[in-house]
Short mmCIF file of C-alpha atoms in Angstrom, two decimals:
data_model
loop_
_atom_site.label_atom_id
_atom_site.label_comp_id
_atom_site.label_asym_id
_atom_site.label_seq_id
_atom_site.Cartn_x
_atom_site.Cartn_y
_atom_site.Cartn_z
CA GLN A 745 17.59 -19.73 -9.49
CA LYS A 746 14.52 -18.15 -9.76
CA GLU A 747 13.51 -17.88 -13.54
CA VAL A 748 13.93 -13.98 -14.13
CA GLU A 749 16.49 -12.43 -11.94
CA GLN A 750 16.88 -8.85 -11.91
CA ASN A 751 19.87 -6.74 -8.99
CA SER A 752 17.48 -5.38 -6.35
CA GLY A 753 19.03 -1.94 -5.88
CA PRO A 754 19.01 0.99 -5.02
CA LEU A 755 20.80 1.80 -8.44
CA SER A 756 21.78 5.63 -7.95
CA VAL A 757 22.10 7.88 -11.07
CA PRO A 758 22.63 11.62 -11.19
CA GLU A 759 19.90 13.19 -13.41
CA GLY A 760 21.55 13.60 -17.31
CA ALA A 761 23.19 10.60 -16.66
CA ILE A 762 22.40 6.96 -18.36
CA ALA A 763 20.65 4.38 -16.92
CA SER A 764 21.16 1.00 -16.86
CA LEU A 765 19.07 -1.99 -15.21
CA ASN A 766 20.11 -5.12 -16.16
CA CYS A 767 18.08 -9.31 -16.07
CA THR A 768 18.86 -12.07 -16.97
CA TYR A 769 15.88 -15.40 -17.69
CA SER A 770 16.68 -19.32 -16.82
CA ASP A 771 14.34 -20.40 -19.91
CA ARG A 772 16.39 -20.52 -22.69
CA GLY A 773 12.83 -20.52 -25.60
CA SER A 774 11.56 -17.40 -24.30
CA GLN A 775 10.68 -15.17 -26.92
CA SER A 776 9.22 -12.13 -25.68
CA PHE A 777 10.06 -9.47 -23.38
CA PHE A 778 8.89 -6.83 -21.47
CA TRP A 779 10.02 -4.03 -19.45
CA TYR A 780 7.42 -2.30 -17.10
CA ARG A 781 7.51 0.78 -14.49
CA GLN A 782 6.05 1.14 -11.91
CA TYR A 783 6.15 3.93 -9.25
CA SER A 784 6.12 3.36 -5.35
CA GLY A 785 2.30 2.27 -4.81
CA LYS A 786 1.03 2.16 -8.23
CA SER A 787 0.75 -0.22 -10.99
CA PRO A 788 2.71 -1.53 -13.49
CA GLU A 789 3.11 0.23 -16.64
CA LEU A 790 4.88 -1.07 -19.59
CA ILE A 791 6.92 0.56 -21.66
CA MET A 792 9.15 -1.31 -23.85
CA SER A 793 9.10 -5.15 -25.83
CA ILE A 794 11.81 -6.40 -27.38
CA TYR A 795 11.43 -10.33 -29.45
CA SER A 796 14.59 -9.86 -31.36
CA ASN A 797 17.85 -10.40 -31.09
CA GLY A 798 19.74 -6.68 -30.39
CA ASP A 799 18.37 -3.03 -29.73
CA LYS A 800 15.38 -1.32 -30.05
CA GLU A 801 14.94 2.11 -29.35
CA ASP A 802 11.93 4.04 -28.10
CA GLY A 803 13.00 8.08 -26.75
CA ARG A 804 15.08 8.01 -23.90
CA PHE A 805 14.27 3.84 -23.35
CA THR A 806 16.32 0.89 -25.23
CA ALA A 807 15.97 -2.54 -24.90
CA GLN A 808 18.83 -4.92 -25.75
CA LEU A 809 17.70 -8.45 -26.12
CA ASN A 810 20.73 -11.24 -26.44
CA LYS A 811 19.36 -14.57 -26.00
CA ALA A 812 22.83 -16.63 -26.55
CA SER A 813 23.61 -14.89 -23.16
CA GLN A 814 19.58 -15.12 -21.54
CA TYR A 815 20.22 -11.54 -21.02
CA VAL A 816 17.37 -8.40 -21.49
CA SER A 817 18.57 -4.70 -20.51
CA LEU A 818 17.01 -1.19 -20.61
CA LEU A 819 18.69 1.80 -21.33
CA ILE A 820 17.27 4.91 -20.01
CA ARG A 821 19.28 7.85 -21.37
CA ASP A 822 18.89 11.95 -20.03
CA SER A 823 17.50 9.86 -17.09
CA GLN A 824 14.71 12.55 -14.77
CA PRO A 825 14.05 12.98 -11.66
CA SER A 826 10.35 11.64 -12.84
CA ASP A 827 12.52 8.06 -13.67
CA SER A 828 12.79 7.18 -10.46
CA ALA A 829 10.60 4.18 -9.99
CA THR A 830 10.81 0.12 -10.04
CA TYR A 831 11.11 -1.28 -12.83
CA LEU A 832 10.02 -4.52 -13.47
CA CYS A 833 11.38 -7.60 -16.22
CA ALA A 834 8.62 -10.04 -17.54
CA VAL A 835 9.53 -12.88 -19.75
CA LYS A 836 7.41 -15.30 -21.68
CA ARG A 837 7.96 -18.72 -21.26
CA PHE A 838 8.62 -20.67 -25.20
CA GLY A 839 4.88 -22.69 -24.69
CA GLY A 840 2.11 -23.27 -22.17
CA TYR A 841 -0.45 -19.88 -22.09
CA ASN A 842 0.04 -16.17 -22.02
CA LYS A 843 1.96 -16.35 -18.66
CA LEU A 844 4.67 -13.46 -17.85
CA ILE A 845 7.54 -14.36 -15.00
CA PHE A 846 7.90 -11.46 -13.06
CA GLY A 847 11.46 -10.49 -11.82
CA ALA A 848 11.24 -9.08 -8.61
CA GLY A 849 12.12 -5.28 -10.04
CA THR A 850 15.23 -2.77 -9.89
CA ARG A 851 14.74 -0.06 -7.77
CA LEU A 852 16.52 2.73 -9.85
CA ALA A 853 16.97 6.15 -7.63
CA VAL A 854 17.59 10.18 -10.04
CA HIS A 855 18.70 12.48 -8.14
CA PRO A 856 19.53 15.98 -9.40
CA GLU B 1337 -10.18 4.31 -22.96
CA ALA B 1338 -8.95 1.61 -23.13
CA GLN B 1339 -8.42 -0.21 -19.74
CA VAL B 1340 -8.55 -2.59 -16.65
CA THR B 1341 -10.81 -1.07 -13.83
CA GLN B 1342 -10.63 -2.90 -10.67
CA ASN B 1343 -12.84 -2.18 -7.60
CA PRO B 1344 -12.17 -1.53 -4.62
CA ARG B 1345 -8.55 -0.08 -4.56
CA TYR B 1346 -8.76 0.12 -0.81
CA LEU B 1347 -10.45 -2.48 1.32
CA ILE B 1348 -10.20 -3.18 5.35
CA THR B 1349 -12.32 -6.25 6.42
CA VAL B 1350 -11.73 -9.21 9.09
CA THR B 1351 -10.78 -12.74 9.18
CA GLY B 1352 -13.29 -14.63 7.75
CA LYS B 1353 -15.44 -12.00 6.09
CA LYS B 1354 -16.32 -12.81 2.34
CA LEU B 1355 -15.02 -10.45 0.30
CA THR B 1356 -15.09 -9.57 -3.79
CA VAL B 1357 -12.84 -7.43 -5.86
CA THR B 1358 -13.35 -6.58 -8.87
CA CYS B 1359 -12.07 -6.90 -12.64
CA SER B 1360 -13.17 -5.17 -15.94
CA GLN B 1361 -11.50 -4.23 -19.13
CA ASN B 1362 -12.36 -2.87 -22.35
CA MET B 1363 -10.43 -4.14 -25.01
CA ASN B 1364 -11.72 -7.50 -26.06
CA HIS B 1365 -8.54 -9.32 -24.29
CA GLU B 1366 -9.03 -13.28 -23.86
CA TYR B 1367 -6.61 -13.85 -21.24
CA MET B 1368 -7.31 -12.22 -17.48
CA SER B 1369 -5.20 -13.06 -15.08
CA TRP B 1370 -4.86 -11.88 -11.06
CA TYR B 1371 -1.25 -11.22 -9.28
CA ARG B 1372 -0.38 -10.44 -5.27
CA GLN B 1373 2.03 -8.41 -5.35
CA ASP B 1374 4.09 -8.88 -1.64
CA PRO B 1375 7.61 -6.84 -0.76
CA GLY B 1376 10.52 -8.98 -1.64
CA LEU B 1377 8.47 -11.24 -2.85
CA GLY B 1378 7.57 -9.22 -6.75
CA LEU B 1379 4.30 -10.36 -8.13
CA ARG B 1380 2.92 -13.62 -7.68
CA GLN B 1381 0.09 -14.93 -10.31
CA ILE B 1382 -3.24 -16.62 -8.04
CA TYR B 1383 -5.19 -18.14 -11.23
CA TYR B 1384 -5.52 -16.63 -14.74
CA SER B 1385 -8.64 -17.77 -17.33
CA MET B 1386 -7.43 -18.12 -21.10
CA ASN B 1387 -11.02 -17.17 -22.15
CA VAL B 1388 -14.84 -17.44 -20.94
CA GLU B 1389 -15.36 -20.48 -18.50
CA VAL B 1390 -11.39 -21.03 -18.54
CA THR B 1391 -9.80 -20.77 -15.33
CA ASP B 1392 -6.48 -22.06 -13.85
CA LYS B 1393 -4.53 -21.73 -11.15
CA GLY B 1394 -1.24 -20.21 -11.07
CA ASP B 1395 1.39 -20.41 -8.68
CA VAL B 1396 -0.83 -19.15 -5.29
CA PRO B 1397 -3.92 -19.97 -5.66
CA GLU B 1398 -5.27 -21.07 -2.05
CA GLY B 1399 -7.90 -19.43 -0.80
CA TYR B 1400 -8.83 -17.52 -4.00
CA LYS B 1401 -11.89 -18.48 -6.17
CA VAL B 1402 -12.22 -16.84 -9.74
CA SER B 1403 -14.61 -17.00 -12.21
CA ARG B 1404 -15.22 -16.03 -15.72
CA LYS B 1405 -18.99 -15.77 -16.83
CA GLU B 1406 -18.01 -13.30 -18.83
CA LYS B 1407 -14.95 -12.55 -21.30
CA ARG B 1408 -14.76 -8.24 -20.04
CA ASN B 1409 -15.28 -9.50 -16.29
CA PHE B 1410 -12.46 -11.41 -13.99
CA PRO B 1411 -14.01 -11.19 -10.78
CA LEU B 1412 -11.72 -12.47 -7.04
CA ILE B 1413 -12.79 -14.44 -4.54
CA LEU B 1414 -11.33 -14.71 -0.58
CA GLU B 1415 -14.40 -16.62 0.47
CA SER B 1416 -13.11 -16.53 4.65
CA PRO B 1417 -9.95 -13.45 4.16
CA SER B 1418 -7.22 -14.51 6.15
CA PRO B 1419 -4.73 -12.01 7.26
CA ASN B 1420 -1.60 -13.39 5.69
CA GLN B 1421 -3.62 -12.38 2.14
CA THR B 1422 -2.78 -9.07 3.43
CA SER B 1423 -1.58 -7.25 -0.24
CA LEU B 1424 -1.13 -5.67 -3.16
CA TYR B 1425 -3.46 -7.80 -5.78
CA PHE B 1426 -3.74 -6.68 -9.52
CA CYS B 1427 -5.76 -7.92 -12.44
CA ALA B 1428 -3.85 -7.69 -15.15
CA SER B 1429 -5.20 -8.50 -19.38
CA SER B 1430 -4.31 -8.73 -22.51
CA PHE B 1431 -4.21 -11.16 -26.32
CA ALA B 1432 -3.75 -14.11 -26.37
CA THR B 1433 0.10 -15.31 -27.82
CA GLY B 1434 0.77 -14.99 -31.20
CA GLN B 1435 2.32 -16.12 -34.18
CA GLY B 1436 5.53 -17.80 -33.90
CA ASP B 1437 4.46 -17.67 -29.29
CA THR B 1438 4.83 -14.02 -29.17
CA SER B 1439 3.12 -12.07 -26.21
CA TYR B 1440 1.60 -8.61 -25.91
CA GLY B 1441 1.85 -8.21 -22.39
CA TYR B 1442 -0.30 -7.69 -20.32
CA THR B 1443 -2.43 -4.66 -19.18
CA PHE B 1444 -2.85 -4.21 -15.27
CA GLY B 1445 -5.65 -2.41 -13.30
CA SER B 1446 -5.08 0.25 -11.14
CA GLY B 1447 -4.50 -2.71 -8.28
CA THR B 1448 -6.44 -2.95 -4.53
CA ARG B 1449 -4.81 -2.74 -1.34
CA LEU B 1450 -6.29 -5.65 1.03
CA THR B 1451 -5.86 -5.18 4.80
CA VAL B 1452 -6.73 -8.28 6.72
CA VAL B 1453 -6.78 -7.79 10.30
#
């Protein structure tokens, strides 16, 4: 079992719809969770961080965390073609140094 | 502007010719790390550094070296590159963990696409 798992996609949604990206993790003690967006050939860009159970909203993005289920998700409202990218989920293990474990990413395609 | 600067952006080299990829950050971050990204394998950590003169292996360190003589710089050295080191490389930095073991996340450099022929 991978430490951080994501569906590779592609997830295809129409413009204006809600895109829902999911991530599960195996280390129950993890405390910090991140979503990165990566355009093809570019570097990952941090778009959301979440530390507590529940929802965290930032503009069109909402991160949801459920530590009991070891599940973190990212919702993108009013999806735009410019949101088409690969979304990486990252989790910091409990303790030790500041190492983030990355999922392999979900490719999102927003079509007009 | 707060950033992580990597150079070069693209590099084609021949097997066995030593090369260095530079990484510099201007955010006074303690933690720096190198990743490689390959299709289907995601981001894999090569080496990391928790502060000046403190470095350690990540998940795929074979064939790589690093040094951290100054806080802002963390170069990646390939002493004898081989074709299986052809990849997209990223340097990342962050502050050390905060209270309650929380992490601040990483800032990534723009990447170096390395081809070894």
